[in-house]
Amino acid sequence: MAAVVRGVLRGIKEKGLANFLREARDEGYLNCLLDGNLLQTKIHNIGATLVGVDKFGNKYYEKLHDTQYGRHRWVEYAEKGRYNASQVPPEWHGWLHHITDNTGDQLLAQKTARYLVEHKQNYSGEGEELIYHSKGHALNPGQRDWTRYQPWEPKKEQA
Amino acid sequence: MAFLARALRQSNSRLSSRCPAVAASCRWISPTAAAGSPEAGAAVAPADPEMPPPREPVGGARVELPPNPEDALEVFVDGHTVRIPKGFTVLQACEVAGVDIPRFCYHSRLSIAGNCRMCLVEVEKSPKPVASCAMPALPGMKIKTNTPVAKKAREGVMEFLLMNHPLDCPICDQGGECDLQDQSMAFGADRGRFTEMKRSVVDKNLGPLVKTVMTRCIQCTRCVRFATEVAGVQDLGMLGRGSGEEIGTYVEKLMTSELSGNVIDICPVGALTSKPFAFKARNWELKGTETIDVTDAVGSNIRVDSRGPEVMRIVPRINEDINEEWISDKTRFCYDGLKRQRLNDPMIRGPDGRFKAVTWRDALTVVAEVLHQVKPEEITGVAGKLSDAESMMALKDFVNRMGSDKVLCEGNGPNPPADLRSNYLMNTGIAGLEKADVFLLVGTQPRVEAAMVNARIQKTVRATQAKVGYIGPPADFNYDHEHLGTGPQTLVEIAEGQHPFCSALQSAKNPVIIAGAGLFEREDQDALFSRIETIAKKFNVTRPDWNGLNVLLLHAAQAAALDLGLVANPAESIKSAKFLYLMGADDISLDKLPEDAFVVYQGHHGDKAVYRANVILPSSAFSEKEGTYENTEGCTQWTIPAVPTVGDARDDWKIIRALSEVAGAQLPYNSLSAVRDRISTVAPNLLHVDERELPTISSEVKPPAKQQMSSAPFKTVVENFYMTDAITRASKIMAQCSATLLKK
């Protein structure tokens, strides 16, 4: 506990109070106070290796010693409020779930991504406009036009 | 239900009128045809248990044996006795016996080539299998069609045909309706032995209608024979020998026949396919609707193939009396016009001159208000060239109820000869033209006015060397003809017997005079027709057993309009009109129309006349409605809806019926059958579908014409074969055709 207080005081001294508070909020330390999961992750992070950061800012940690095997890789989401598992992009998914030992950065370096669609998290419950709709779906904005005739346009070539 | 009942009635009348025998013994689809009808199976007990029972003729055909028994002969097909007329081929004898022989090059309407060898059968005492399509049947011939020899011969021929045929069925437009595909399944071997390279042939450019993939060609020469024999153009031919043999035009040349689309149907493989239809649909996705064509006055029988709301293609239907099994290119390829420039909402022209889409209620209210403000005699109704009889009846009744008698149909001229039916119909009938031996064409160029009638004349000329005399502007014919003159002067000469062509008419057994409907537009048409009747009388053209005096109409609506009495004078009616109701009339001249006249345009295409309209009421096209049309020979036929109407459009007669209610002069019919009941009181022949009613009164009761004949030469009536009405003018394919194929 004393170490934590000392660390906080040093931080305030180095960055100034305003900067320190902003950083603490951005890093999610304020959310920690109400969010046990995040607090646990933060505590877990102490002494772990940061393996990589993906393009969304999610941080991937690994701690090989002193942890239960199978719980030695984890992610700290960039989004501190409404985080969920679908925010992990596919290239990091394999590493995080012990499917592969290649990190996301290594996989990206191997694979050509020219035909891949940008990863999008699951927005269920976040509003209809964010949700993916198939091309025939009534809510898809880019719906197919099933009109099979071309109507006469009164404006065109009118005398 | 009503529609079903009508369809039944129609099919009944058709069956009973043409082939009562077939109606009685319906042909069943079963491996052994006789097994389907129990009484047939009971009557003919097979003597030999090994032998299958005798079958019905292929396609339920009837064979008429000649009255003289010496002209018939007897052959044996697979052990069964068949009596056939002399001159039948072995293949025809097999068809009578109910055995369908596989074939590629043989086509019943073309000459026999005998070069595909697919129809090989075994004939007893013949050393080799014989090509049945080219071998005349001889008395007592014992033909065997399913022996190992015949089967092996077919298998061998099929292997040779497939040797150089590409394996591109998955990307071939003929896939699913390909003779080669079907017959290789039925008669081909289960494996090929060919390991070398396949031959390839350069594709030919035949114009915007026919797509060629010449590597697929199996050299059946059907297209070559069709072009020379039916279309009457020498465009196609065979080049080279052996494996270098190919169909082509020799020098790069487009196929300029107006019947060129038919080579798509007769090609047994995918070598000639439809260019506009390429890769659009598969034939098993399409719904076929048997209807008729309205782009000219012939009323060709067609099948409209549709997928969902879209017409995908149009193909011919067999009708021996009208179009045999051909249709003109305009009929076949106008369908893309049905999808372009469509009127889909009622519109009103606002004070700023712009059209605004409104509801039906608003549009009809506006029209009804204006209708009550004008005097009754200032109301004029004009039916267009594509109108059906029901809507013309409704239009006439409506205009009459509003107190005006100015209702007419475009193209019928100032004083149409509507009193006697025989004065505006093709009395000989289209099929009857084949009996003629001298033709006199007056002011008509059937090649562009009615391509199917022209095909009949061409067929007759080719078969019997009939003479053709033509009076009119210089024109391009596809058979031998004599250009007698360009104007009425020549008619006078013939009537007075001074013209050299008179000798041909004099010696003719069945002379035919065909006057064009373009003459209706002339001021002196009464005098012209009385002169033509003089000629007819002089050369015995109309006899009790032969009526060779014909009028060739131009538009699908014309005959029915004259039957129903839409005969007002267009020039006078339009000049005095304050309220003009155009029902699809685009080609009537509106120059004389008063500036302040209120114009209602009811139609399916935004063509010429909409630009003058104040209110637009969208209606359905011929592919979307049930309507009665009478063709140029007076044969009544129905269209059947193939696709739904577009947007907010309605049937023509329904619009007029609704308008009459809003205007307070409600017409007394609410259903199509009620409209037809009304028609039956005016022109009962319009209800007798598929029948031709012979004229009962001869034209001699006509009073003599007092008019003076002008000496102005006849004018070309149809300038552009491919674009004659609102549908064809909207079509992109037709525009392409007129740009590339018309002779400039």
Tab-separated table of C-alpha atoms in Angstrom, chain B residues 27 52 60 115 136 158 202 218 222 229 268 273 277 439 462 494 509 558 567 628 693 695:
chain	number	residue	atom	x	y	z
B	27	ARG	CA	-51.582	-37.643	-75.492
B	52	PRO	CA	-44.390	-53.010	-77.297
B	60	GLY	CA	-50.474	-36.142	-81.364
B	115	ASN	CA	-25.857	-34.164	-93.460
B	136	PRO	CA	-38.271	-41.881	-99.236
B	158	MET	CA	-22.983	-38.586	-81.612
B	202	VAL	CA	-13.647	-17.728	-85.471
B	218	ILE	CA	-22.248	-28.849	-85.790
B	222	ARG	CA	-30.397	-25.271	-90.815
B	229	GLU	CA	-35.695	-20.509	-98.147
B	268	PRO	CA	-30.018	-27.086	-82.502
B	273	THR	CA	-28.042	-17.475	-79.730
B	277	PHE	CA	-30.631	-12.411	-74.042
B	439	PHE	CA	-49.887	-11.062	-106.492
B	462	ARG	CA	-40.447	-19.786	-104.050
B	494	ILE	CA	-54.290	-2.021	-115.267
B	509	LYS	CA	-56.120	-18.982	-111.522
B	558	GLN	CA	-56.886	-1.146	-86.602
B	567	VAL	CA	-64.190	6.095	-87.513
B	628	THR	CA	-58.716	-8.773	-77.445
B	693	GLU	CA	-65.650	-14.983	-90.023
B	695	PRO	CA	-67.698	-11.798	-95.175
